[in-house]
JSON list of C-alpha atoms in Angstrom, two decimals:
[
{"chain": "Z", "resi": 20, "resn": "MET", "atom": "CA", "xyz": [44.51, -63.31, -81.73]},
{"chain": "Z", "resi": 21, "resn": "MET", "atom": "CA", "xyz": [46.22, -66.02, -79.75]},
{"chain": "Z", "resi": 22, "resn": "ILE", "atom": "CA", "xyz": [43.80, -68.95, -79.12]},
{"chain": "Z", "resi": 23, "resn": "SER", "atom": "CA", "xyz": [45.38, -70.08, -75.85]},
{"chain": "Z", "resi": 24, "resn": "ASN", "atom": "CA", "xyz": [44.45, -66.82, -74.29]},
{"chain": "Z", "resi": 25, "resn": "TYR", "atom": "CA", "xyz": [40.98, -67.65, -74.62]},
{"chain": "Z", "resi": 26, "resn": "LEU", "atom": "CA", "xyz": [40.77, -71.75, -74.01]},
{"chain": "Z", "resi": 27, "resn": "CYS", "atom": "CA", "xyz": [37.96, -72.60, -71.71]},
{"chain": "Z", "resi": 28, "resn": "ILE", "atom": "CA", "xyz": [37.45, -75.89, -70.32]},
{"chain": "Z", "resi": 29, "resn": "SER", "atom": "CA", "xyz": [33.43, -76.61, -70.16]},
{"chain": "Z", "resi": 30, "resn": "LEU", "atom": "CA", "xyz": [31.45, -78.70, -67.74]},
{"chain": "Z", "resi": 31, "resn": "PHE", "atom": "CA", "xyz": [28.97, -79.70, -70.34]},
{"chain": "Z", "resi": 32, "resn": "SER", "atom": "CA", "xyz": [27.94, -83.09, -70.91]},
{"chain": "Z", "resi": 33, "resn": "ARG", "atom": "CA", "xyz": [28.59, -84.94, -74.33]},
{"chain": "Z", "resi": 34, "resn": "GLU", "atom": "CA", "xyz": [25.15, -84.23, -75.15]},
{"chain": "Z", "resi": 35, "resn": "ASP", "atom": "CA", "xyz": [25.38, -80.76, -74.44]},
{"chain": "Z", "resi": 36, "resn": "ALA", "atom": "CA", "xyz": [28.21, -80.26, -76.37]},
{"chain": "Z", "resi": 37, "resn": "VAL", "atom": "CA", "xyz": [26.40, -81.73, -79.63]},
{"chain": "Z", "resi": 38, "resn": "LYS", "atom": "CA", "xyz": [23.56, -79.19, -79.01]},
{"chain": "Z", "resi": 39, "resn": "ARG", "atom": "CA", "xyz": [25.88, -76.08, -78.52]},
{"chain": "Z", "resi": 40, "resn": "LEU", "atom": "CA", "xyz": [27.96, -77.07, -81.34]},
{"chain": "Z", "resi": 41, "resn": "ARG", "atom": "CA", "xyz": [25.58, -77.84, -83.98]},
{"chain": "Z", "resi": 42, "resn": "GLY", "atom": "CA", "xyz": [25.33, -75.61, -86.47]},
{"chain": "Z", "resi": 43, "resn": "MET", "atom": "CA", "xyz": [28.66, -73.67, -85.58]},
{"chain": "Z", "resi": 44, "resn": "SER", "atom": "CA", "xyz": [31.39, -73.23, -88.37]},
{"chain": "Z", "resi": 45, "resn": "PRO", "atom": "CA", "xyz": [34.01, -76.01, -88.88]},
{"chain": "Z", "resi": 46, "resn": "GLY", "atom": "CA", "xyz": [37.05, -75.51, -86.35]},
{"chain": "Z", "resi": 47, "resn": "THR", "atom": "CA", "xyz": [34.46, -74.68, -83.62]},
{"chain": "Z", "resi": 48, "resn": "PHE", "atom": "CA", "xyz": [35.58, -76.55, -80.53]},
{"chain": "Z", "resi": 49, "resn": "LEU", "atom": "CA", "xyz": [34.86, -76.83, -76.69]},
{"chain": "Z", "resi": 50, "resn": "ILE", "atom": "CA", "xyz": [36.83, -79.13, -74.25]},
{"chain": "Z", "resi": 51, "resn": "ARG", "atom": "CA", "xyz": [35.57, -80.87, -71.41]},
{"chain": "Z", "resi": 52, "resn": "PRO", "atom": "CA", "xyz": [36.60, -83.13, -68.81]},
{"chain": "Z", "resi": 53, "resn": "LYS", "atom": "CA", "xyz": [35.78, -86.77, -69.23]},
{"chain": "Z", "resi": 54, "resn": "GLN", "atom": "CA", "xyz": [32.36, -87.39, -67.75]},
{"chain": "Z", "resi": 55, "resn": "GLU", "atom": "CA", "xyz": [33.62, -90.21, -65.76]},
{"chain": "Z", "resi": 56, "resn": "ALA", "atom": "CA", "xyz": [37.00, -90.61, -63.45]},
{"chain": "Z", "resi": 57, "resn": "ALA", "atom": "CA", "xyz": [40.11, -90.57, -65.85]},
{"chain": "Z", "resi": 58, "resn": "THR", "atom": "CA", "xyz": [40.77, -93.88, -66.83]},
{"chain": "Z", "resi": 59, "resn": "GLU", "atom": "CA", "xyz": [43.72, -96.03, -68.03]},
{"chain": "Z", "resi": 60, "resn": "VAL", "atom": "CA", "xyz": [43.56, -96.53, -71.61]},
{"chain": "Z", "resi": 61, "resn": "ALA", "atom": "CA", "xyz": [44.02, -100.33, -71.87]},
{"chain": "Z", "resi": 62, "resn": "SER", "atom": "CA", "xyz": [45.69, -100.11, -75.22]},
{"chain": "Z", "resi": 63, "resn": "ILE", "atom": "CA", "xyz": [48.26, -97.65, -73.99]},
{"chain": "Z", "resi": 64, "resn": "PRO", "atom": "CA", "xyz": [49.74, -98.62, -70.70]},
{"chain": "Z", "resi": 65, "resn": "GLU", "atom": "CA", "xyz": [50.27, -95.80, -68.35]},
{"chain": "Z", "resi": 66, "resn": "THR", "atom": "CA", "xyz": [47.95, -93.43, -70.07]},
{"chain": "Z", "resi": 67, "resn": "VAL", "atom": "CA", "xyz": [44.87, -91.95, -68.95]},
{"chain": "Z", "resi": 68, "resn": "HIS", "atom": "CA", "xyz": [41.75, -90.25, -70.76]},
{"chain": "Z", "resi": 69, "resn": "THR", "atom": "CA", "xyz": [41.49, -87.13, -68.91]},
{"chain": "Z", "resi": 70, "resn": "HIS", "atom": "CA", "xyz": [39.56, -84.80, -71.49]},
{"chain": "Z", "resi": 71, "resn": "THR", "atom": "CA", "xyz": [37.61, -84.77, -74.48]},
{"chain": "Z", "resi": 72, "resn": "LEU", "atom": "CA", "xyz": [38.04, -82.29, -77.20]},
{"chain": "Z", "resi": 73, "resn": "ASP", "atom": "CA", "xyz": [34.31, -81.65, -79.34]},
{"chain": "Z", "resi": 74, "resn": "LEU", "atom": "CA", "xyz": [34.80, -80.23, -82.53]},
{"chain": "Z", "resi": 75, "resn": "MET", "atom": "CA", "xyz": [32.79, -79.23, -85.53]},
{"chain": "Z", "resi": 76, "resn": "SER", "atom": "CA", "xyz": [34.20, -80.35, -88.84]},
{"chain": "Z", "resi": 77, "resn": "SER", "atom": "CA", "xyz": [32.56, -80.18, -92.56]},
{"chain": "Z", "resi": 78, "resn": "GLU", "atom": "CA", "xyz": [31.81, -83.85, -91.94]},
{"chain": "Z", "resi": 79, "resn": "GLY", "atom": "CA", "xyz": [29.91, -83.27, -88.89]},
{"chain": "Z", "resi": 80, "resn": "MET", "atom": "CA", "xyz": [30.79, -83.42, -85.03]},
{"chain": "Z", "resi": 81, "resn": "LEU", "atom": "CA", "xyz": [34.05, -85.35, -83.58]},
{"chain": "Z", "resi": 82, "resn": "HIS", "atom": "CA", "xyz": [34.80, -86.28, -80.17]},
{"chain": "Z", "resi": 83, "resn": "ILE", "atom": "CA", "xyz": [38.37, -86.86, -79.65]},
{"chain": "Z", "resi": 84, "resn": "ARG", "atom": "CA", "xyz": [40.07, -88.34, -76.48]},
{"chain": "Z", "resi": 85, "resn": "ILE", "atom": "CA", "xyz": [42.92, -86.18, -74.68]},
{"chain": "Z", "resi": 86, "resn": "LEU", "atom": "CA", "xyz": [45.29, -88.56, -73.17]},
{"chain": "Z", "resi": 87, "resn": "GLN", "atom": "CA", "xyz": [47.82, -87.95, -70.40]},
{"chain": "Z", "resi": 88, "resn": "ASP", "atom": "CA", "xyz": [51.09, -90.10, -69.82]},
{"chain": "Z", "resi": 89, "resn": "SER", "atom": "CA", "xyz": [52.61, -90.96, -66.68]},
{"chain": "Z", "resi": 90, "resn": "SER", "atom": "CA", "xyz": [55.01, -88.04, -67.12]},
{"chain": "Z", "resi": 91, "resn": "GLY", "atom": "CA", "xyz": [52.21, -85.68, -67.19]},
{"chain": "Z", "resi": 92, "resn": "GLY", "atom": "CA", "xyz": [52.39, -85.06, -71.18]},
{"chain": "Z", "resi": 93, "resn": "TYR", "atom": "CA", "xyz": [49.21, -84.73, -73.25]},
{"chain": "Z", "resi": 94, "resn": "GLY", "atom": "CA", "xyz": [48.37, -85.49, -76.77]},
{"chain": "Z", "resi": 95, "resn": "PHE", "atom": "CA", "xyz": [45.73, -87.21, -78.79]},
{"chain": "Z", "resi": 96, "resn": "ALA", "atom": "CA", "xyz": [48.10, -90.09, -79.46]},
{"chain": "Z", "resi": 97, "resn": "GLU", "atom": "CA", "xyz": [51.72, -90.74, -78.96]},
{"chain": "Z", "resi": 98, "resn": "PRO", "atom": "CA", "xyz": [54.14, -88.98, -78.34]},
{"chain": "Z", "resi": 99, "resn": "TYR", "atom": "CA", "xyz": [52.71, -86.70, -75.58]},
{"chain": "Z", "resi": 100, "resn": "ASP", "atom": "CA", "xyz": [54.62, -83.98, -76.58]},
{"chain": "Z", "resi": 101, "resn": "PHE", "atom": "CA", "xyz": [52.70, -81.03, -74.84]},
{"chain": "Z", "resi": 102, "resn": "ASP", "atom": "CA", "xyz": [53.06, -79.67, -71.02]},
{"chain": "Z", "resi": 103, "resn": "SER", "atom": "CA", "xyz": [49.27, -78.72, -71.12]},
{"chain": "Z", "resi": 104, "resn": "ILE", "atom": "CA", "xyz": [45.95, -78.83, -72.66]},
{"chain": "Z", "resi": 105, "resn": "THR", "atom": "CA", "xyz": [46.87, -74.99, -73.34]},
{"chain": "Z", "resi": 106, "resn": "GLU", "atom": "CA", "xyz": [49.90, -75.72, -75.23]},
{"chain": "Z", "resi": 107, "resn": "LEU", "atom": "CA", "xyz": [48.03, -78.47, -77.31]},
{"chain": "Z", "resi": 108, "resn": "VAL", "atom": "CA", "xyz": [45.30, -76.34, -78.25]},
{"chain": "Z", "resi": 109, "resn": "SER", "atom": "CA", "xyz": [47.74, -73.73, -79.15]},
{"chain": "Z", "resi": 110, "resn": "PHE", "atom": "CA", "xyz": [49.72, -75.98, -81.54]},
{"chain": "Z", "resi": 111, "resn": "TYR", "atom": "CA", "xyz": [46.26, -77.27, -83.33]},
{"chain": "Z", "resi": 112, "resn": "SER", "atom": "CA", "xyz": [45.23, -73.87, -83.91]},
{"chain": "Z", "resi": 113, "resn": "SER", "atom": "CA", "xyz": [47.79, -73.17, -86.16]},
{"chain": "Z", "resi": 114, "resn": "ASN", "atom": "CA", "xyz": [48.50, -76.70, -87.61]},
{"chain": "Z", "resi": 115, "resn": "SER", "atom": "CA", "xyz": [46.08, -79.29, -89.33]},
{"chain": "Z", "resi": 116, "resn": "LEU", "atom": "CA", "xyz": [44.71, -82.01, -86.79]},
{"chain": "Z", "resi": 117, "resn": "ASN", "atom": "CA", "xyz": [45.25, -84.52, -89.65]},
{"chain": "Z", "resi": 118, "resn": "ARG", "atom": "CA", "xyz": [48.67, -84.41, -88.57]},
{"chain": "Z", "resi": 119, "resn": "HIS", "atom": "CA", "xyz": [47.35, -86.37, -85.79]},
{"chain": "Z", "resi": 120, "resn": "ASN", "atom": "CA", "xyz": [45.37, -88.37, -87.77]},
{"chain": "Z", "resi": 121, "resn": "PRO", "atom": "CA", "xyz": [45.15, -88.78, -91.71]},
{"chain": "Z", "resi": 122, "resn": "LYS", "atom": "CA", "xyz": [41.53, -89.83, -91.68]},
{"chain": "Z", "resi": 123, "resn": "LEU", "atom": "CA", "xyz": [40.59, -86.00, -90.43]},
{"chain": "Z", "resi": 124, "resn": "PRO", "atom": "CA", "xyz": [39.73, -83.26, -93.06]},
{"chain": "Z", "resi": 125, "resn": "ASP", "atom": "CA", "xyz": [42.74, -81.76, -94.33]},
{"chain": "Z", "resi": 126, "resn": "GLY", "atom": "CA", "xyz": [43.36, -78.27, -92.84]},
{"chain": "Z", "resi": 127, "resn": "LEU", "atom": "CA", "xyz": [40.76, -78.79, -89.97]},
{"chain": "Z", "resi": 128, "resn": "LYS", "atom": "CA", "xyz": [42.20, -76.83, -86.96]},
{"chain": "Z", "resi": 129, "resn": "LEU", "atom": "CA", "xyz": [41.08, -75.53, -83.64]},
{"chain": "Z", "resi": 130, "resn": "GLU", "atom": "CA", "xyz": [40.09, -72.14, -84.68]},
{"chain": "Z", "resi": 131, "resn": "TYR", "atom": "CA", "xyz": [36.98, -71.03, -82.80]},
{"chain": "Z", "resi": 132, "resn": "PRO", "atom": "CA", "xyz": [36.86, -71.84, -78.98]},
{"chain": "Z", "resi": 133, "resn": "PHE", "atom": "CA", "xyz": [32.98, -72.08, -78.44]},
{"chain": "Z", "resi": 134, "resn": "PHE", "atom": "CA", "xyz": [32.22, -69.61, -75.92]},
{"chain": "Z", "resi": 135, "resn": "LEU", "atom": "CA", "xyz": [34.18, -66.87, -77.97]},
{"chain": "Z", "resi": 136, "resn": "HIS", "atom": "CA", "xyz": [32.80, -68.00, -81.37]},
{"chain": "Z", "resi": 137, "resn": "ALA", "atom": "CA", "xyz": [29.10, -68.02, -79.60]},
{"chain": "Z", "resi": 138, "resn": "VAL", "atom": "CA", "xyz": [29.64, -64.49, -78.19]},
{"chain": "Z", "resi": 139, "resn": "THR", "atom": "CA", "xyz": [30.80, -63.09, -81.33]},
{"chain": "Z", "resi": 140, "resn": "ARG", "atom": "CA", "xyz": [27.89, -64.59, -83.29]},
{"chain": "Z", "resi": 141, "resn": "HIS", "atom": "CA", "xyz": [25.20, -63.59, -80.72]},
{"chain": "Z", "resi": 142, "resn": "ASN", "atom": "CA", "xyz": [26.55, -60.13, -81.23]},
{"chain": "Z", "resi": 143, "resn": "THR", "atom": "CA", "xyz": [26.61, -59.98, -84.56]},
{"chain": "Z", "resi": 144, "resn": "LEU", "atom": "CA", "xyz": [22.79, -61.07, -84.15]},
{"chain": "Z", "resi": 145, "resn": "LYS", "atom": "CA", "xyz": [21.81, -58.16, -82.35]}
]
């Protein structure tokens, strides 16, 4: 399954994301627009925080900023190599997020988009 075909940006608040992802498998995620207007990141000139990745890991819930630079590239940190959020998700669905941040659990990937995972889980409960 190509994960980017199922990418959905939710309009959940941070609190809603926490409630919905609680109890889900590590690798379950959703992406939501930043709650306030996109803001420049003070420590990184010409970069704005546009979206947030909410992700379940074996260590609990993670909230990771998705940044966009002035040339339109996306990423979690420099370099902003991805032309779209879909491309970023596609890359990290097969590559560990600890490439971005070594403090994250080894092998943690964007495996289960929340809405697809929730529908599958609901269907197995019937």
